[in-house]
């Protein structure tokens, strides 16, 4: 059970992740969503309200969606309807999905359009995702209804869905986990798409080396994911401290 303090921390972590995603140009107009489950069932979660630019989201702006209550409309300060559908299904159907980050950044989205979007291991960052991504290639429109249920089932026990013809979602126990995975997912996609664009033959790592590298990322001796978000918050505390309000 989350305390009020835990929920406030989740709000501040999400606000920092939104603002940093805008700085990295991983946002898209006033679309895309991050959410965080605040009950064990995943039926209540924090999410960004429709129409607010990522660069100015504050902790207090995030709205609580309760799947058992009528959804507030965007005009009432509610979320984008596709956010409620997709993130609701993700939280309700996947206990590991406490935080869900959903973006359409340049390289992940370009990769998602390939006939085979598999992240093949060609460097440390791509190897981090070896056999650790679920691929959804059945894009059927903007994420209402069946689309949400199918995406949430595709995740399985993994923490990343590459959404064909769309973008990606990463999930984690903490905002820092899901955000760090998305950061590296975009880096991996950038490296892979740039390497593909060379037209030269790629030297793909062996399965053994790729698997070892992925395990080394997962079991790293210090909390890189936590440190990443902590440093982002430290920078924002100096440059735009109102994100915590
Ligand atoms: Zn989307
Ligand atoms: Zn979303």
Short mmCIF file of C-alpha atoms and ligand atoms in Angstrom, two decimals:
data_model
loop_
_atom_site.label_atom_id
_atom_site.label_comp_id
_atom_site.label_asym_id
_atom_site.label_seq_id
_atom_site.Cartn_x
_atom_site.Cartn_y
_atom_site.Cartn_z
CA UNK A 1 0.00 0.00 0.00
CA UNK A 2 1.36 3.40 -0.94
CA UNK A 3 1.52 6.20 1.62
CA UNK A 4 0.74 9.83 0.78
CA UNK A 5 4.48 10.44 0.81
CA UNK A 6 5.07 7.58 -1.68
CA UNK A 7 2.42 9.07 -3.96
CA UNK A 8 3.97 12.53 -3.78
CA UNK A 9 7.37 11.01 -4.64
CA UNK A 10 5.80 9.25 -7.64
CA UNK A 11 4.29 12.57 -8.74
CA UNK A 12 7.65 14.36 -8.50
CA UNK A 13 9.49 11.53 -10.25
CA UNK A 14 6.95 11.56 -13.09
CA UNK A 15 7.10 15.35 -13.44
CA UNK A 16 10.91 15.16 -13.66
CA UNK A 17 10.72 12.35 -16.25
CA UNK A 18 8.25 14.38 -18.36
CA UNK A 19 10.42 17.48 -18.32
CA UNK A 20 13.58 15.55 -19.11
CA UNK A 21 11.89 13.70 -21.99
CA UNK A 22 11.00 17.10 -23.47
CA UNK A 23 14.63 18.23 -23.15
CA UNK A 24 15.68 15.06 -24.97
CA UNK A 25 13.08 15.74 -27.69
CA UNK A 26 11.41 12.41 -26.99
CA UNK A 27 8.00 14.11 -26.58
CA UNK A 28 5.47 14.74 -29.35
CA UNK A 29 3.37 17.92 -29.29
CA UNK A 30 1.06 17.50 -26.26
CA UNK A 31 0.59 13.75 -26.76
CA UNK A 32 2.02 10.62 -25.09
CA UNK A 33 1.71 9.57 -21.48
CA UNK A 34 3.44 8.34 -18.36
CA UNK A 35 1.49 6.72 -15.54
CA UNK A 36 2.03 5.18 -12.11
CA UNK A 37 -0.27 2.70 -10.31
CA UNK A 38 -1.22 3.76 -6.79
CA UNK A 39 -3.13 0.68 -5.68
CA UNK A 40 -2.17 -3.01 -5.76
CA UNK A 41 -4.80 -3.90 -8.35
CA UNK A 42 -3.57 -1.25 -10.77
CA UNK A 43 -7.10 0.11 -11.07
CA UNK A 44 -6.05 3.54 -9.77
CA UNK A 45 -3.14 5.36 -11.34
CA UNK A 46 -1.58 8.77 -11.84
CA UNK A 47 -1.34 10.04 -15.42
CA UNK A 48 -0.75 13.35 -17.20
CA UNK A 49 -3.86 15.36 -18.06
CA UNK A 50 -4.63 15.86 -21.75
CA UNK A 51 -3.11 18.85 -23.48
CA UNK A 52 -0.27 19.90 -21.14
CA UNK A 53 3.20 20.13 -22.66
CA UNK A 54 5.73 17.75 -21.08
CA UNK A 55 8.13 20.63 -20.42
CA UNK A 56 5.83 22.26 -17.85
CA UNK A 57 4.19 19.31 -16.07
CA UNK A 58 4.17 19.80 -12.28
CA UNK A 59 3.66 17.07 -9.66
CA UNK A 60 0.22 18.44 -8.80
CA UNK A 61 -0.94 18.41 -12.45
CA UNK A 62 -1.08 14.61 -12.61
CA UNK A 63 -4.61 13.26 -12.37
CA UNK A 64 -5.77 10.13 -10.58
CA UNK A 65 -7.72 7.78 -12.87
CA UNK A 66 -9.96 5.23 -11.15
CA UNK A 67 -11.04 2.55 -13.64
CA UNK A 68 -14.15 1.88 -11.54
CA UNK A 69 -15.33 5.49 -11.82
CA UNK A 70 -16.45 7.54 -14.82
CA UNK A 71 -13.42 8.94 -16.63
CA UNK A 72 -13.16 12.75 -16.51
CA UNK A 73 -13.07 14.25 -20.02
CA UNK A 74 -10.08 16.28 -21.21
CA UNK A 75 -12.24 19.40 -20.75
CA UNK A 76 -12.72 18.40 -17.10
CA UNK A 77 -8.94 18.02 -16.66
CA UNK A 78 -8.96 14.29 -17.43
CA UNK A 79 -6.41 12.37 -19.50
CA UNK A 80 -6.23 11.63 -23.20
CA UNK A 81 -8.80 8.81 -23.71
CA UNK A 82 -6.17 6.53 -25.30
CA UNK A 83 -4.03 6.97 -22.17
CA UNK A 84 -6.82 5.74 -19.93
CA UNK A 85 -7.44 2.73 -22.21
CA UNK A 86 -3.86 1.59 -22.83
CA UNK A 87 -2.34 2.48 -19.46
CA UNK A 88 -5.41 1.15 -17.64
CA UNK A 89 -5.06 -2.24 -19.34
CA UNK A 90 -1.29 -2.27 -18.76
CA UNK A 91 -1.61 -1.58 -15.01
CA UNK A 92 -4.58 -3.88 -14.45
CA UNK A 93 -3.17 -6.85 -16.37
CA UNK A 94 0.53 -6.64 -15.46
CA UNK A 95 1.54 -6.53 -11.79
CA UNK A 96 5.14 -5.57 -12.70
CA UNK A 97 3.84 -2.48 -14.50
CA UNK A 98 3.75 0.00 -11.60
CA UNK A 99 5.12 2.72 -13.88
CA UNK A 100 4.30 2.80 -17.62
CA UNK A 101 6.16 5.14 -19.97
CA UNK A 102 4.85 5.55 -23.51
CA UNK A 103 6.57 7.63 -26.18
CA UNK A 104 7.04 7.86 -29.96
CA UNK A 105 10.60 9.18 -30.22
CA UNK A 106 12.40 9.35 -33.54
CA UNK A 107 14.54 6.21 -33.60
CA UNK A 108 12.25 3.84 -31.67
CA UNK A 109 9.40 4.84 -33.97
CA UNK A 110 11.50 4.44 -37.13
CA UNK A 111 12.60 0.99 -35.91
CA UNK A 112 8.95 0.10 -35.22
CA UNK A 113 8.18 0.53 -38.93
CA UNK A 114 10.64 -2.12 -40.15
CA UNK A 115 9.31 -5.44 -41.39
CA UNK A 116 11.54 -7.03 -38.72
CA UNK A 117 11.97 -4.51 -35.88
CA UNK A 118 14.00 -6.90 -33.66
CA UNK A 119 16.72 -5.08 -31.73
CA UNK A 120 19.70 -7.14 -32.81
CA UNK A 121 22.77 -7.00 -30.53
CA UNK A 122 25.51 -4.94 -32.18
CA UNK A 123 26.82 -2.94 -29.17
CA UNK A 124 26.42 -2.71 -25.38
CA UNK A 125 23.14 -0.78 -25.54
CA UNK A 126 21.44 -2.99 -28.12
CA UNK A 127 22.66 -6.07 -26.22
CA UNK A 128 20.90 -4.76 -23.09
CA UNK A 129 17.63 -5.58 -24.86
CA UNK A 130 18.59 -9.04 -26.17
CA UNK A 131 15.54 -11.33 -25.79
CA UNK A 132 14.00 -8.76 -23.44
CA UNK A 133 11.53 -6.96 -25.68
CA UNK A 134 8.01 -8.01 -26.63
CA UNK A 135 7.13 -7.05 -30.19
CA UNK A 136 3.60 -6.05 -31.12
CA UNK A 137 3.17 -6.01 -34.89
CA UNK A 138 -0.62 -5.89 -35.07
CA UNK A 139 -1.15 -2.11 -35.03
CA UNK A 140 -4.83 -1.50 -35.58
CA UNK A 141 -5.37 2.17 -34.82
CA UNK A 142 -5.07 4.63 -31.99
CA UNK A 143 -5.19 2.44 -28.91
CA UNK A 144 -8.79 2.23 -27.81
CA UNK A 145 -10.56 -1.02 -26.88
CA UNK A 146 -8.99 -4.19 -28.34
CA UNK A 147 -5.73 -2.41 -29.01
CA UNK A 148 -5.20 -1.80 -25.29
CA UNK A 149 -6.00 -5.37 -24.23
CA UNK A 150 -3.76 -6.84 -26.93
CA UNK A 151 -0.83 -4.57 -26.01
CA UNK A 152 -1.14 -5.37 -22.31
CA UNK A 153 -1.17 -9.12 -23.10
CA UNK A 154 1.83 -8.80 -25.44
CA UNK A 155 4.00 -7.49 -22.60
CA UNK A 156 3.91 -10.87 -20.81
CA UNK A 157 6.48 -10.97 -18.01
CA UNK A 158 8.80 -8.54 -19.80
CA UNK A 159 9.18 -4.81 -19.24
CA UNK A 160 9.29 -3.44 -22.79
CA UNK A 161 6.85 -3.51 -25.70
CA UNK A 162 8.00 -2.25 -29.07
CA UNK A 163 4.74 -1.18 -30.68
CA UNK A 164 4.86 -1.75 -34.43
CA UNK A 165 3.98 1.31 -36.54
CA UNK A 166 3.65 3.30 -33.29
CA UNK A 167 6.44 3.62 -30.67
CA UNK A 168 7.13 1.78 -27.42
CA UNK A 169 6.18 1.31 -23.80
CA UNK A 170 8.50 0.51 -20.92
CA UNK A 171 7.30 -0.54 -17.49
CA UNK A 172 8.96 -0.90 -14.10
CA UNK A 173 8.60 -0.93 -10.36
CA UNK A 174 9.82 2.67 -10.14
CA UNK A 175 9.64 5.68 -12.45
CA UNK A 176 13.44 5.57 -12.58
CA UNK A 177 13.40 1.97 -13.88
CA UNK A 178 10.92 2.57 -16.70
CA UNK A 179 12.49 5.92 -17.64
CA UNK A 180 16.04 4.55 -17.77
CA UNK A 181 14.90 1.62 -19.91
CA UNK A 182 13.23 4.03 -22.33
CA UNK A 183 16.30 6.25 -22.46
CA UNK A 184 18.50 3.29 -23.40
CA UNK A 185 15.87 1.86 -25.75
CA UNK A 186 15.98 5.08 -27.79
CA UNK A 187 19.80 5.05 -27.70
CA UNK A 188 19.84 1.43 -28.88
CA UNK A 189 17.36 2.20 -31.66
CA UNK A 190 19.46 5.22 -32.70
CA UNK A 191 22.60 3.10 -32.96
CA UNK A 192 20.82 0.30 -34.82
CA UNK A 193 19.05 2.59 -37.31
CA UNK A 194 22.27 4.55 -37.91
CA UNK A 195 24.19 1.32 -38.48
CA UNK A 196 21.48 0.06 -40.86
CA UNK A 197 21.63 3.38 -42.72
CA UNK A 198 25.33 2.82 -43.46
CA UNK A 199 24.34 0.03 -45.80
CA UNK A 200 27.43 -1.90 -44.61
CA UNK A 201 27.31 -5.46 -43.28
CA UNK A 202 26.83 -5.47 -39.48
CA UNK A 203 28.89 -7.60 -37.10
CA UNK A 204 26.22 -9.04 -34.82
CA UNK A 205 27.31 -10.19 -31.36
CA UNK A 206 26.95 -13.87 -30.54
CA UNK A 207 23.91 -14.91 -28.49
CA UNK A 208 26.24 -15.81 -25.60
CA UNK A 209 27.91 -12.40 -25.52
CA UNK A 210 24.59 -10.61 -25.96
CA UNK A 211 22.97 -12.57 -23.12
CA UNK A 212 25.96 -12.02 -20.82
CA UNK A 213 25.86 -8.29 -21.56
CA UNK A 214 22.11 -8.11 -20.90
CA UNK A 215 22.61 -9.88 -17.56
CA UNK A 216 25.46 -7.53 -16.66
CA UNK A 217 23.13 -4.56 -17.25
CA UNK A 218 20.39 -6.15 -15.15
CA UNK A 219 22.68 -7.12 -12.26
CA UNK A 220 24.96 -4.08 -12.28
CA UNK A 221 26.64 -3.52 -8.93
CA UNK A 222 25.11 -0.13 -8.33
CA UNK A 223 21.70 1.37 -8.96
CA UNK A 224 22.37 3.11 -12.29
CA UNK A 225 18.66 3.58 -12.95
CA UNK A 226 18.03 5.27 -9.62
CA UNK A 227 21.11 7.45 -10.02
CA UNK A 228 19.99 8.56 -13.49
CA UNK A 229 16.68 10.00 -12.27
CA UNK A 230 18.23 11.34 -9.04
CA UNK A 231 20.73 13.37 -11.10
CA UNK A 232 17.98 14.63 -13.41
CA UNK A 233 16.01 15.80 -10.37
CA UNK A 234 19.11 17.49 -8.93
CA UNK A 235 19.52 19.47 -12.19
CA UNK A 236 15.81 20.38 -12.26
CA UNK A 237 15.95 21.41 -8.59
CA UNK A 238 18.37 24.16 -9.65
CA UNK A 239 16.93 25.08 -13.04
CA UNK A 240 13.16 24.59 -12.71
CA UNK A 241 12.33 23.60 -9.12
CA UNK A 242 8.60 24.22 -9.58
CA UNK A 243 8.30 20.73 -11.10
CA UNK A 244 7.92 19.39 -7.54
CA UNK A 245 4.89 21.63 -6.80
ZN1 LIG B 1 1.17 6.24 -28.74
ZN1 LIG B 2 0.25 6.13 -23.40
#
